[in-house]
Every structure is written in structure tokens, then in C-alpha cells.
Short mmCIF file of C-alpha atoms in Angstrom, two decimals:
data_model
loop_
_atom_site.label_atom_id
_atom_site.label_comp_id
_atom_site.label_asym_id
_atom_site.label_seq_id
_atom_site.Cartn_x
_atom_site.Cartn_y
_atom_site.Cartn_z
CA LEU B 1 -11.74 -8.30 21.37
CA TYR B 2 -9.12 -8.43 18.62
CA SER B 3 -11.12 -10.75 16.44
CA SER B 4 -14.22 -8.59 16.55
CA TYR B 5 -12.10 -5.45 15.89
CA SER B 6 -10.32 -7.10 12.86
CA ARG B 7 -13.73 -7.82 11.25
CA MET B 8 -14.58 -4.12 11.30
CA ILE B 9 -11.56 -2.81 9.33
CA GLU B 10 -9.44 -3.90 6.41
CA PHE B 11 -6.30 -2.49 4.96
CA VAL B 12 -5.89 -0.87 1.59
CA LEU B 13 -2.49 -0.90 -0.13
CA VAL B 14 -1.82 2.69 -1.27
CA VAL B 15 0.96 2.92 -3.88
CA TYR B 16 2.63 6.26 -4.71
CA MET B 17 4.94 7.35 -7.52
CA GLY B 18 6.66 10.31 -5.99
CA SER B 19 3.90 12.14 -4.18
CA GLN B 20 1.09 10.96 -6.57
CA ILE B 21 -1.20 8.00 -5.66
CA ILE B 22 -1.12 5.59 -8.60
CA ASN B 23 -3.15 2.77 -7.11
CA GLN B 24 -5.32 2.05 -4.13
CA THR B 25 -7.50 -0.86 -5.19
CA GLN B 26 -5.92 -3.85 -3.32
CA THR B 27 -7.38 -4.60 0.10
CA PHE B 28 -6.29 -7.07 2.76
CA GLU B 29 -7.95 -8.36 5.94
CA ASP B 30 -4.59 -9.16 7.41
CA MET B 31 -2.34 -6.16 8.14
CA ASP B 32 0.79 -8.32 7.90
CA LYS B 33 -0.02 -9.33 4.36
CA CYS B 34 -0.52 -5.77 3.38
CA LEU B 35 2.74 -4.74 5.02
CA TYR B 36 4.55 -7.52 3.19
CA PHE B 37 3.52 -6.01 -0.21
CA ALA B 38 4.03 -2.47 0.94
CA THR B 39 7.64 -3.25 1.98
CA LYS B 40 8.42 -5.11 -1.26
CA LEU B 41 7.13 -2.24 -3.39
CA SER B 42 8.85 0.42 -1.36
CA ARG B 43 12.27 -1.38 -1.78
CA GLN B 44 12.02 -1.17 -5.53
CA PRO B 45 14.60 1.05 -7.27
CA ALA B 46 13.49 4.51 -8.38
CA ILE B 47 12.28 4.81 -12.01
CA TYR B 48 12.65 7.58 -14.59
CA THR B 49 9.70 9.21 -16.23
CA LYS B 50 9.44 10.39 -19.83
CA GLU B 51 10.65 13.78 -18.59
CA ASN B 52 13.75 12.15 -17.15
CA GLU B 53 12.58 12.73 -13.58
CA ARG B 54 13.51 10.22 -10.94
CA LYS B 55 10.39 8.90 -9.12
CA LYS B 56 10.47 6.65 -6.07
CA ILE B 57 7.71 4.04 -5.64
CA THR B 58 6.49 3.91 -2.08
CA ALA B 59 3.48 1.98 -0.61
CA ILE B 60 1.67 2.18 2.76
CA CYS B 61 -1.17 0.26 4.34
CA LYS B 62 -4.13 2.41 5.29
CA PRO B 63 -6.85 1.08 7.64
CA ILE B 64 -10.41 1.58 6.33
CA ASN B 65 -13.87 0.61 7.48
CA LYS B 66 -14.87 -2.68 5.99
CA THR B 67 -17.68 -2.37 3.49
#
């Protein structure tokens, strides 16, 4: 059952800077691989914008239908 289910979905890595999505192009068939990168990105220190605003990078793995 799991193997047939896993062939139906994949996971997109959604990367935010603050509340704005800055990237959602990388997809993974394996949720654990997606979570690995989401965790690494979310642990990065905050950055400062040109307006001197502090913005946190966060990332999540979103399940989507496989195309």
C-alpha cells in the first residue's frame, strides 16, 4: 500500500523569506530527503534586507500530486 501511495505524490520544498515564498521549484519523491533540506534551510541565521529588516528563512515540505 505504501509503495503505491508514494508513487502518487511528491514533495515540493517551499522556501520562505519572512512570510514571502521565494522558491518552490525543488521536488523530492522521498519525504525524508525533502525534510533534510527544509531543516537545514530553517536553521540558517536570519538575514538583513536592504531596508535593514531582519528576515528569517524557513522551509517546509508540501505534498503535491505527482505530474
